[in-house]
mmCIF file of N, CA and C in Angstrom:
data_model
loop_
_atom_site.group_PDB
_atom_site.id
_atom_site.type_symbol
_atom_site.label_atom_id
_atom_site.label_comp_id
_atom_site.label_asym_id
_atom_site.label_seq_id
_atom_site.Cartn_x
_atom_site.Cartn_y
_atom_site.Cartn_z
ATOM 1 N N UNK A 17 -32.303 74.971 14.466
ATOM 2 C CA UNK A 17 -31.423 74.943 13.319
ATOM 3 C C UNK A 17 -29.989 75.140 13.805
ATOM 4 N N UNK A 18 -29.039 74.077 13.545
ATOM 5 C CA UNK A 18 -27.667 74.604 13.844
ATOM 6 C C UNK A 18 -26.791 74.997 12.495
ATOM 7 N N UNK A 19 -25.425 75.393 12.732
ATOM 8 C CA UNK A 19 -24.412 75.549 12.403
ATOM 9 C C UNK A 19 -23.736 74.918 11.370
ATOM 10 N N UNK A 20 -24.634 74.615 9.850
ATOM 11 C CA UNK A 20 -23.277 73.653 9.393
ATOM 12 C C UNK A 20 -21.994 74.515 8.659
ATOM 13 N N UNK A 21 -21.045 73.446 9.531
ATOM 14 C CA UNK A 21 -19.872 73.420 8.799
ATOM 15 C C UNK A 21 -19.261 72.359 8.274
ATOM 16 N N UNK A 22 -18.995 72.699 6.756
ATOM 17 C CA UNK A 22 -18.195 71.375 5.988
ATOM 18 C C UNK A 22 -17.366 70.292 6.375
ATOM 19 N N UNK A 23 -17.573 69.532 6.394
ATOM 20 C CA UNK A 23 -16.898 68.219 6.496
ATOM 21 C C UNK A 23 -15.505 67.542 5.576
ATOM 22 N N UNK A 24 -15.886 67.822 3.869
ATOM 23 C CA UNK A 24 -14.940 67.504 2.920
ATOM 24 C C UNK A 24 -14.127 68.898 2.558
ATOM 25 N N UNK A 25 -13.006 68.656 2.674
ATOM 26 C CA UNK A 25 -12.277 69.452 2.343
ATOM 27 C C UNK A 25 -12.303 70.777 1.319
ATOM 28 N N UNK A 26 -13.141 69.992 0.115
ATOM 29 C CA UNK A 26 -13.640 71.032 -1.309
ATOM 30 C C UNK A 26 -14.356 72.093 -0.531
ATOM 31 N N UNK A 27 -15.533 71.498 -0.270
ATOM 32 C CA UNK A 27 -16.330 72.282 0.453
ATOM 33 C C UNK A 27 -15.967 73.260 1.381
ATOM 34 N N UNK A 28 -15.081 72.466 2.161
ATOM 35 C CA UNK A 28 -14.523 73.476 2.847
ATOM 36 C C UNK A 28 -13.716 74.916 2.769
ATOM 37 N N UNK A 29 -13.132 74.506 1.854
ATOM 38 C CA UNK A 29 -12.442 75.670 0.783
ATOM 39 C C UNK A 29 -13.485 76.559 0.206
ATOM 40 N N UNK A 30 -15.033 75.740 -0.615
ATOM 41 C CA UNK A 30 -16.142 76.973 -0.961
ATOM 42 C C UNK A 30 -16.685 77.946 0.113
ATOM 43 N N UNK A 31 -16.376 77.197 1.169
ATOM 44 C CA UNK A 31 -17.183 77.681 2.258
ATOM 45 C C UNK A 31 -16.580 78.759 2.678
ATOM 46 N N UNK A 32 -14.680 78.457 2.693
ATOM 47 C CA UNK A 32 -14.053 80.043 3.260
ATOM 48 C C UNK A 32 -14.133 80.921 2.152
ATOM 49 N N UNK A 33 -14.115 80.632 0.555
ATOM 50 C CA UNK A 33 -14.964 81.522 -0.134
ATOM 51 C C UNK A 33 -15.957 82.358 0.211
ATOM 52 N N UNK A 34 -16.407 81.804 0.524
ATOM 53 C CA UNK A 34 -18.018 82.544 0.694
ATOM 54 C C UNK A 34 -18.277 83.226 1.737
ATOM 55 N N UNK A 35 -17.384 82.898 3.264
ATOM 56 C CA UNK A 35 -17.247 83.656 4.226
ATOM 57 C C UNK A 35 -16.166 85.142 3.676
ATOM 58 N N UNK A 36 -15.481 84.665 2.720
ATOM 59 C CA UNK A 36 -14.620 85.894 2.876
ATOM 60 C C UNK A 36 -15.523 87.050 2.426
ATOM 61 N N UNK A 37 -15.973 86.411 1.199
ATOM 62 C CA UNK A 37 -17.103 87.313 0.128
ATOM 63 C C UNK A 37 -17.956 88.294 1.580
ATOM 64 N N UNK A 38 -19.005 87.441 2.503
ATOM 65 C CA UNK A 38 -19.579 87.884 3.049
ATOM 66 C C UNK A 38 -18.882 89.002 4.267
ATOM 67 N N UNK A 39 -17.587 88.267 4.800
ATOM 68 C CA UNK A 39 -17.075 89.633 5.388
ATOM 69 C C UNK A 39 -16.216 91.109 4.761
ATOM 70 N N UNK A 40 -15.532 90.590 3.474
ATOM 71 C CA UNK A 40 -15.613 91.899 2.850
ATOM 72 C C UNK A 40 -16.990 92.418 2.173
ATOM 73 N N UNK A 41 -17.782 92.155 1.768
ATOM 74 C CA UNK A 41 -19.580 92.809 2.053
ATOM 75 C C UNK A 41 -20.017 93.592 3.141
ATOM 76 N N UNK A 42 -19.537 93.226 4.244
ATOM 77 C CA UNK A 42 -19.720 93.519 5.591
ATOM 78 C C UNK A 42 -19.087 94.943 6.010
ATOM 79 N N UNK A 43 -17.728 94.573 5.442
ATOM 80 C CA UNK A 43 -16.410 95.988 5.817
ATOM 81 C C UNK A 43 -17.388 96.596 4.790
ATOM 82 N N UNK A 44 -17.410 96.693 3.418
ATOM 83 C CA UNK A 44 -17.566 97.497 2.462
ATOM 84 C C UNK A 44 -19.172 98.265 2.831
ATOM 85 N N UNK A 45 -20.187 97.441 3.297
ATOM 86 C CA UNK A 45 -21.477 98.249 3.895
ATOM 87 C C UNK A 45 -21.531 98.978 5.014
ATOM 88 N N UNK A 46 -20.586 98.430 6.079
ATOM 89 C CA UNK A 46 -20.615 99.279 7.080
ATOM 90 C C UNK A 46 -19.147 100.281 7.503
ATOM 91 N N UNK A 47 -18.268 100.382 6.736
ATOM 92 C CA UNK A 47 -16.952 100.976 6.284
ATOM 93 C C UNK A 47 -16.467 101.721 5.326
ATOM 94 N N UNK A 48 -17.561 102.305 4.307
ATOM 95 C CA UNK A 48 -17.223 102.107 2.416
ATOM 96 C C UNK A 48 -16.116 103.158 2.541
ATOM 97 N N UNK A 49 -15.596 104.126 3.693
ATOM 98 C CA UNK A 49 -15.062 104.896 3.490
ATOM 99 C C UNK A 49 -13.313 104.120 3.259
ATOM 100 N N UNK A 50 -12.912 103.134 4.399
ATOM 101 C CA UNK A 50 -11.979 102.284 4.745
ATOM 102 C C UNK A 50 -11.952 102.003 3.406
ATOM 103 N N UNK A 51 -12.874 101.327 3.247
ATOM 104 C CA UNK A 51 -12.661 100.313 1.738
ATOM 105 C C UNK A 51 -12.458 101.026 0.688
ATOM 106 N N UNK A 52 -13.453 102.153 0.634
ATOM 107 C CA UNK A 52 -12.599 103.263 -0.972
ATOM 108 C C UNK A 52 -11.054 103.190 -1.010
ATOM 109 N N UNK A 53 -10.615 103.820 0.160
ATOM 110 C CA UNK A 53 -9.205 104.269 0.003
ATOM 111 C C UNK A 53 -8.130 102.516 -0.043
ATOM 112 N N UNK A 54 -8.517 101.681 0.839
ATOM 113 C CA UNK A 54 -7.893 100.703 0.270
ATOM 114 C C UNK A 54 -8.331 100.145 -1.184
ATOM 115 N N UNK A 55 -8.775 100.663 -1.546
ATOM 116 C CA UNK A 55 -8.977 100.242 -3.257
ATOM 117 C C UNK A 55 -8.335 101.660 -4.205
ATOM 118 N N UNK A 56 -8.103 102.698 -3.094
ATOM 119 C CA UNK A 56 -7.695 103.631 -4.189
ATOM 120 C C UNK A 56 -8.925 104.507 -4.938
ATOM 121 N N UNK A 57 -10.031 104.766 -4.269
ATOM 122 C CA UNK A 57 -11.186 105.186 -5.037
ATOM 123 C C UNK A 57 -11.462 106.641 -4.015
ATOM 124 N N UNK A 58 -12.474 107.207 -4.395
ATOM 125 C CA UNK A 58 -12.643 108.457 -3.714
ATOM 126 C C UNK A 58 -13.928 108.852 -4.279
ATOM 127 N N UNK A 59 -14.795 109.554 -2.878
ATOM 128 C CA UNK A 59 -16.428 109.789 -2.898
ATOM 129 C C UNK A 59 -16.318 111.284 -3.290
ATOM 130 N N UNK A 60 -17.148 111.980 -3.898
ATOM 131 C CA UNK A 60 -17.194 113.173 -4.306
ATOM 132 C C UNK A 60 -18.096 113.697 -3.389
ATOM 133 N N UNK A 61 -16.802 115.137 -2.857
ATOM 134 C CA UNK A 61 -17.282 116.082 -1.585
ATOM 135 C C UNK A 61 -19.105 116.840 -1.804
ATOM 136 N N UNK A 62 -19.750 116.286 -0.973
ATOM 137 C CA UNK A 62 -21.537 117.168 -0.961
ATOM 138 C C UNK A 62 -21.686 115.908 -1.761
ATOM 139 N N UNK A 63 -21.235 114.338 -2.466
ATOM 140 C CA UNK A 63 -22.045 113.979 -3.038
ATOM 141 C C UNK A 63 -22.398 112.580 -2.554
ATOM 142 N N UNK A 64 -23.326 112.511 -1.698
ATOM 143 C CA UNK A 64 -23.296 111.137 -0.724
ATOM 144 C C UNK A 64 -23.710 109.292 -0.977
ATOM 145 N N UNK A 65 -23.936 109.616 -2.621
ATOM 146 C CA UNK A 65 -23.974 108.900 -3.723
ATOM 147 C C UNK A 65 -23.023 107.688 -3.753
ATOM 148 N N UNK A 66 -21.561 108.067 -3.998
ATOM 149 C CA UNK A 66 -20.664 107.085 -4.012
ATOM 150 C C UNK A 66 -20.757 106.470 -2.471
ATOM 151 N N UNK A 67 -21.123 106.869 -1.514
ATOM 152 C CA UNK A 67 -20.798 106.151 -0.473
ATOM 153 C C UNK A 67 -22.367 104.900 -0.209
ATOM 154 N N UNK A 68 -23.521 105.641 -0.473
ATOM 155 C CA UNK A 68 -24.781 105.043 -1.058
ATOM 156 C C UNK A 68 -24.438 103.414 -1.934
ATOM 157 N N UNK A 69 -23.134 103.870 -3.050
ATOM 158 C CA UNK A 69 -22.711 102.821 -4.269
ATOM 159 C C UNK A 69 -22.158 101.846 -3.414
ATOM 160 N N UNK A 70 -20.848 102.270 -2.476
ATOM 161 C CA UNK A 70 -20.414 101.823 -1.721
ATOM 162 C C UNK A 70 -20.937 100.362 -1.089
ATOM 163 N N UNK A 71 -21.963 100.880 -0.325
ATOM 164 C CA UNK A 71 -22.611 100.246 1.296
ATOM 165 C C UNK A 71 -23.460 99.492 0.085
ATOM 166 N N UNK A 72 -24.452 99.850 -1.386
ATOM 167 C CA UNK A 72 -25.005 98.960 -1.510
ATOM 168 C C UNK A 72 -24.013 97.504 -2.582
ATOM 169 N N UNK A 73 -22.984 97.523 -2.708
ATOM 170 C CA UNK A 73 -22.054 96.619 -3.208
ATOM 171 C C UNK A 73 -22.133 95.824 -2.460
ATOM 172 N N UNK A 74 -20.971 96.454 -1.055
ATOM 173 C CA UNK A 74 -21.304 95.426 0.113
ATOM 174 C C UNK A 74 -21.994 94.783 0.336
ATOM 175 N N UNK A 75 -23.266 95.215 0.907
ATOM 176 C CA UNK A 75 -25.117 94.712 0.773
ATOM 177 C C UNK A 75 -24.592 93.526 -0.205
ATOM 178 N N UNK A 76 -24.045 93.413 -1.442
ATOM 179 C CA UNK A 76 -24.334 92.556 -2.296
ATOM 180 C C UNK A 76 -23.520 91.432 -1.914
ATOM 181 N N UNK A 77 -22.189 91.885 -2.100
ATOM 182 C CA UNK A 77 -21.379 90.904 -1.369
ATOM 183 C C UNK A 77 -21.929 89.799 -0.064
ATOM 184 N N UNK A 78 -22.397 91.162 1.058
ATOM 185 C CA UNK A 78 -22.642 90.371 1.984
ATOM 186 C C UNK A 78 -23.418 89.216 1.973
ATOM 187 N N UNK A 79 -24.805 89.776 1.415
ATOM 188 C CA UNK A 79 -25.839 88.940 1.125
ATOM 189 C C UNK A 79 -25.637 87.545 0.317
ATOM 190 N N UNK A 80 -25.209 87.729 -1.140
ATOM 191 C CA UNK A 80 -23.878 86.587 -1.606
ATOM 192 C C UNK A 80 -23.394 85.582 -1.028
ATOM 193 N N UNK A 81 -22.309 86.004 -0.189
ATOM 194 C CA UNK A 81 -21.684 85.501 1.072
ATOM 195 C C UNK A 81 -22.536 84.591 1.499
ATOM 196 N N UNK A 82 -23.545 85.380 2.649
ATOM 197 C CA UNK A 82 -24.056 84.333 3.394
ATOM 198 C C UNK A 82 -25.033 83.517 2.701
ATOM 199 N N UNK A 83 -25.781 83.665 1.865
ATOM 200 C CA UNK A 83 -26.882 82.457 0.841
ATOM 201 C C UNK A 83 -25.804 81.638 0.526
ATOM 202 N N UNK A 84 -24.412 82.238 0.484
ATOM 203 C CA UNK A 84 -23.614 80.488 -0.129
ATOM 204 C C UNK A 84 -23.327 79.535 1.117
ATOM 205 N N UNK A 85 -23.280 80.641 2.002
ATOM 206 C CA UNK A 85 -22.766 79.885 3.023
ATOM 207 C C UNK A 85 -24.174 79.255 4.127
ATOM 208 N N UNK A 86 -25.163 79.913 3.967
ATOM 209 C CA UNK A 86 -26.506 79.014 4.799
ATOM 210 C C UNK A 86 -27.084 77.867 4.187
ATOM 211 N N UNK A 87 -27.195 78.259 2.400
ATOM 212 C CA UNK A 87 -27.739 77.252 1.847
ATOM 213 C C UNK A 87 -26.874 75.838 1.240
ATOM 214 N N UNK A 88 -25.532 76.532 1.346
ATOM 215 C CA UNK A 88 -24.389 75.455 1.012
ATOM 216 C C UNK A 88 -25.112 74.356 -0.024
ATOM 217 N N UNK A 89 -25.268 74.928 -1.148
ATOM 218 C CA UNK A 89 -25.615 74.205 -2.584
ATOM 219 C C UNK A 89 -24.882 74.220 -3.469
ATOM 220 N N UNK A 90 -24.539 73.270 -4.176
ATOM 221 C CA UNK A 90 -23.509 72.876 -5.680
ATOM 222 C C UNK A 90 -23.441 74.433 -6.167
ATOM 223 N N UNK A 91 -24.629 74.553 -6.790
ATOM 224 C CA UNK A 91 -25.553 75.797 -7.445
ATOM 225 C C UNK A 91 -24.639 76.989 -7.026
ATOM 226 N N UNK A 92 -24.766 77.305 -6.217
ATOM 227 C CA UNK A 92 -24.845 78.091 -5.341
ATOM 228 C C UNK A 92 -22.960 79.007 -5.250
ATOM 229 N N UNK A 93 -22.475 77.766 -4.846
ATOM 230 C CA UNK A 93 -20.741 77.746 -5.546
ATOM 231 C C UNK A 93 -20.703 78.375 -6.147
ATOM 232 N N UNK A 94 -21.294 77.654 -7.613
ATOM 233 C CA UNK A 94 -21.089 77.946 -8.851
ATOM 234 C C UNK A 94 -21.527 79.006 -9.296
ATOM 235 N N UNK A 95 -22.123 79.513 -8.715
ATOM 236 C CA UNK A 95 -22.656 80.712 -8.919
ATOM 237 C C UNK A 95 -21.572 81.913 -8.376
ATOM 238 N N UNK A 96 -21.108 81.604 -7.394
ATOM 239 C CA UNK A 96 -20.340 82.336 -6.471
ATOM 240 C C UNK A 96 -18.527 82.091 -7.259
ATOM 241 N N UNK A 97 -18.550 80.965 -7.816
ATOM 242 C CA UNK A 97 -17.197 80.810 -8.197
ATOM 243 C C UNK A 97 -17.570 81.741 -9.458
ATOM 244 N N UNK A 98 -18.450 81.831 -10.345
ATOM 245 C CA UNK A 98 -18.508 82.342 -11.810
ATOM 246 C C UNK A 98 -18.722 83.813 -11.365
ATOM 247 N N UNK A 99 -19.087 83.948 -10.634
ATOM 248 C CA UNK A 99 -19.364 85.275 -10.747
ATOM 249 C C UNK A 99 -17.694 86.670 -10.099
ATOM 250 N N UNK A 100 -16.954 85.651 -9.421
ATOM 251 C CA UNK A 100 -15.866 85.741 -8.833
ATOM 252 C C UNK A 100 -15.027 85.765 -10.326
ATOM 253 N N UNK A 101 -14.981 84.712 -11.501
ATOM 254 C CA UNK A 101 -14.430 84.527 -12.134
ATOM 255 C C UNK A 101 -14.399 85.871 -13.199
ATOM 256 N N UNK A 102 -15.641 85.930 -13.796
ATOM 257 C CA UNK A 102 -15.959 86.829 -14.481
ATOM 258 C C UNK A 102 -15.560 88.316 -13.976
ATOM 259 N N UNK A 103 -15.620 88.891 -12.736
ATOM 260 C CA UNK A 103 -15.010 89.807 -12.254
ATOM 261 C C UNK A 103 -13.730 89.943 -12.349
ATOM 262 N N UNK A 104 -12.820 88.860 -12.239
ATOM 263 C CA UNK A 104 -11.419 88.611 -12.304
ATOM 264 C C UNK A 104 -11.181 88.933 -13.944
ATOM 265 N N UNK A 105 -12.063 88.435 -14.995
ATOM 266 C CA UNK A 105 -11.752 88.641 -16.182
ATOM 267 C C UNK A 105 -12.150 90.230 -16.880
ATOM 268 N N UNK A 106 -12.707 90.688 -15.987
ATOM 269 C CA UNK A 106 -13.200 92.400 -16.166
ATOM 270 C C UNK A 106 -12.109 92.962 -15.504
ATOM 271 N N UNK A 107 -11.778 92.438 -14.384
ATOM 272 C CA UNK A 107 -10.199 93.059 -14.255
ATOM 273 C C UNK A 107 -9.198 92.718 -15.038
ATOM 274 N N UNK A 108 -8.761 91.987 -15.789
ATOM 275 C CA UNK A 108 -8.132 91.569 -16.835
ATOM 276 C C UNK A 108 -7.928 92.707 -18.073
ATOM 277 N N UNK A 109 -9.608 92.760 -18.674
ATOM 278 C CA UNK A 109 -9.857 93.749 -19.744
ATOM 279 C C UNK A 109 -9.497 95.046 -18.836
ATOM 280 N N UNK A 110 -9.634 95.491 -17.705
ATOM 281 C CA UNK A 110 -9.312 96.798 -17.280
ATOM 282 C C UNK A 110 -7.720 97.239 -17.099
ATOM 283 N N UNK A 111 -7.155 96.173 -16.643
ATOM 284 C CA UNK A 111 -5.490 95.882 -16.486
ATOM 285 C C UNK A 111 -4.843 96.026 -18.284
ATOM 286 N N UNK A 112 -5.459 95.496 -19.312
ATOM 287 C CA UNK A 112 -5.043 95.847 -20.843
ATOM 288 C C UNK A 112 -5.603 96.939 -21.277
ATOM 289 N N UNK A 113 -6.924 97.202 -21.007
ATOM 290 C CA UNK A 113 -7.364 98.183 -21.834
ATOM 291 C C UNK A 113 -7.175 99.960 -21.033
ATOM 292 N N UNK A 114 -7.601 99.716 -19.684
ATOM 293 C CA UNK A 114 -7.295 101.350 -18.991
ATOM 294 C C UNK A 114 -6.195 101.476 -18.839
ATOM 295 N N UNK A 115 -5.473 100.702 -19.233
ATOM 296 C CA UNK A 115 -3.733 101.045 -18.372
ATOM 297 C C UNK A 115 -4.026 100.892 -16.952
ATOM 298 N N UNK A 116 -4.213 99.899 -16.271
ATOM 299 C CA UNK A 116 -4.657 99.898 -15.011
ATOM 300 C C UNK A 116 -3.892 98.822 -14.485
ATOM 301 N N UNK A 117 -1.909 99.022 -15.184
ATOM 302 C CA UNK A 117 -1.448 98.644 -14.673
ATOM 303 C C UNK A 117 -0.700 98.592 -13.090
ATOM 304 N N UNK A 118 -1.539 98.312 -12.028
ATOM 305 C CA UNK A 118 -0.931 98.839 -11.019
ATOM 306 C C UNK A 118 -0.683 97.617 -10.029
ATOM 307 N N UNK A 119 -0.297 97.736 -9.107
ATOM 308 C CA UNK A 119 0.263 96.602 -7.870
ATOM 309 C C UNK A 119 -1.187 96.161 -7.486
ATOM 310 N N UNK A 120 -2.079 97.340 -6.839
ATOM 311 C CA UNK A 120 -3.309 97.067 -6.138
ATOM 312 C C UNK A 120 -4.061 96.193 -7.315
ATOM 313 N N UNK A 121 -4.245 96.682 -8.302
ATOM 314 C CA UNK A 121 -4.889 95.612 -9.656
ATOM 315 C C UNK A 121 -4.407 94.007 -9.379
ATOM 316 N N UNK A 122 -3.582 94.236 -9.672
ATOM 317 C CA UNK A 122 -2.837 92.381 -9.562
ATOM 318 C C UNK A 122 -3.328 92.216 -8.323
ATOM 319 N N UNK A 123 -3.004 92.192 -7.392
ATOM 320 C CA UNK A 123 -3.390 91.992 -5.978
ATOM 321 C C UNK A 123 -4.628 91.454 -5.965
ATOM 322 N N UNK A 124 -5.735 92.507 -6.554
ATOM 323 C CA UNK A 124 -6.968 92.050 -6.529
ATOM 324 C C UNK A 124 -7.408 91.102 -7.555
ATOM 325 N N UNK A 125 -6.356 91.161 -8.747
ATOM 326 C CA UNK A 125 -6.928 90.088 -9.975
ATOM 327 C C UNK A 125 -6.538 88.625 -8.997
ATOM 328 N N UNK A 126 -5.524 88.451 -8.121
ATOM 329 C CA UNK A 126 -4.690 86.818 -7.651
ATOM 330 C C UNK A 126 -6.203 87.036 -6.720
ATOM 331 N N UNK A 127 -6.847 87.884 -6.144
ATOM 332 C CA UNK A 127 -8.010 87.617 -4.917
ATOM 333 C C UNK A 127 -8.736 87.023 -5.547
ATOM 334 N N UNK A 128 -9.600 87.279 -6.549
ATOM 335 C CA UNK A 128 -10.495 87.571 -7.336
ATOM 336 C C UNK A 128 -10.549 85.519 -8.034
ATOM 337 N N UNK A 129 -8.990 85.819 -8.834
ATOM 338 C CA UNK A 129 -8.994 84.018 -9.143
ATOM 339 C C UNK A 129 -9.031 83.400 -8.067
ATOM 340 N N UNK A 130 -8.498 83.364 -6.711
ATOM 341 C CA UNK A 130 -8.809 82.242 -5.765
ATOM 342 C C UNK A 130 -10.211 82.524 -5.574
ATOM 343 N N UNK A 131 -10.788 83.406 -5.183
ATOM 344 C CA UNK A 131 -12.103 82.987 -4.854
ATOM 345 C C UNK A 131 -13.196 82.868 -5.856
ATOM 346 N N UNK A 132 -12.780 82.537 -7.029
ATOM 347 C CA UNK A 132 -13.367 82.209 -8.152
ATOM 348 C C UNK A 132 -13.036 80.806 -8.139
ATOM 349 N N UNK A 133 -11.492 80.501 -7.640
ATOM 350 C CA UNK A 133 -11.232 78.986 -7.789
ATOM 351 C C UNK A 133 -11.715 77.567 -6.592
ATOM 352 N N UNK A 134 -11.681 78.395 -5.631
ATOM 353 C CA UNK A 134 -11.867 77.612 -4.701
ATOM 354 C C UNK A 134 -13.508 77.206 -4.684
ATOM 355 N N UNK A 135 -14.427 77.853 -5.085
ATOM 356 C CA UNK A 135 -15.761 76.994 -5.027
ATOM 357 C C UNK A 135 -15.651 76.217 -6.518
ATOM 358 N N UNK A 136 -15.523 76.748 -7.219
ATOM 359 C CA UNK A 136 -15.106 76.013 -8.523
ATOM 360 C C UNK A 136 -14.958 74.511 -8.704
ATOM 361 N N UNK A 137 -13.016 74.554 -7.966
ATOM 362 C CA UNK A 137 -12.744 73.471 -7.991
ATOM 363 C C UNK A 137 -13.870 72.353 -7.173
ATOM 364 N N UNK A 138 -14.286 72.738 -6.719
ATOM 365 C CA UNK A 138 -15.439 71.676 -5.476
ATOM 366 C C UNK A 138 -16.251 71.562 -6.477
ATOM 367 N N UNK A 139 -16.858 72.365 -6.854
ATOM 368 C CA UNK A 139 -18.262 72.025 -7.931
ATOM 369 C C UNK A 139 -18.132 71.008 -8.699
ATOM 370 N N UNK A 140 -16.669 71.539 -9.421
ATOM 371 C CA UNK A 140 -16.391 70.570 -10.701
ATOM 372 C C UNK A 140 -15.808 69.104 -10.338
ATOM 373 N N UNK A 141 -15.468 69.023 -8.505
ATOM 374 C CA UNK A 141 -15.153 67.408 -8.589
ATOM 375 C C UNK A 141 -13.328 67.893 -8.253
ATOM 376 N N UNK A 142 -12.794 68.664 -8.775
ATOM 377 C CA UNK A 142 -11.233 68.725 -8.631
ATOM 378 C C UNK A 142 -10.435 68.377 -7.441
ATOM 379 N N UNK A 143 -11.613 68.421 -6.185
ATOM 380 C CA UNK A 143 -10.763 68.958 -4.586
ATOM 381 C C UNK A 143 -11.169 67.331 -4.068
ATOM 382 N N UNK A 144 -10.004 66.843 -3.619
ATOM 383 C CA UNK A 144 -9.912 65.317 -2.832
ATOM 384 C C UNK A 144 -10.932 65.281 -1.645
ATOM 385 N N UNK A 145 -11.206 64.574 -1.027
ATOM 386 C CA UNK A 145 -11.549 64.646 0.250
ATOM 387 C C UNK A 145 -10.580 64.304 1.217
#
């Protein structure tokens, strides 16, 4: 079994989607401490729980990640773009409704739409070859 890598451009774009997904999965399972504080979050002292929450996110991410990127299916995108999307729009409601107006928020809402957009646009036909 080798290596594929995309050929058309769209694709190519889902594909660094899906690698990014899988290497922040990666930092966040085997790092969650790194990754709390660059998100601004914090594990409660004796309680080894949040870091447990942590590593299994990642896990999710990671796993995510790479099924988009081994099985490289329409599906699969789309799955990865919507689910990117919908997160972006829960940050949205959190940015109006918690007062969660902050720099790091935006930051992550502009992450959140590209990698919601970039398998997207491929799915739906948008990206040239």
């Amino acid at each position: 079994m080798e290596f594929y890598f995309p050929t058309e451009l769209g694709e190519q774009l889902a594909f660094c989607s899906a690698a990014f997904t899988a290497l922040a999965g990666f930092i966040m399972m085997f790092a969650p401490g790194h990754s709390f504080r660059l998100l601004g979050l914090q594990a409660q002292e004796g309680r080894p729980e949040g870091y447990g929450e942590g590593r299994s996110m990642g896990g999710f991410y990671l796993g995510f990640g790479l099924s988009a990127i081994m099985l490289a299916q329409d599906w699969i995108y789309m799955a990865l773009g919507a689910s990117f999307a919908m997160a972006a729009f829960a940050r949205i409601i959190s940015i109006l409704s918690d007062k969660g107006s902050s720099l790091v928020n935006y930051l992550l809402l502009v992450v959140q739409i590209a990698l919601a957009a970039l398998p997207l646009l491929y799915v739906f036909g948008f990206t040239q070859t």
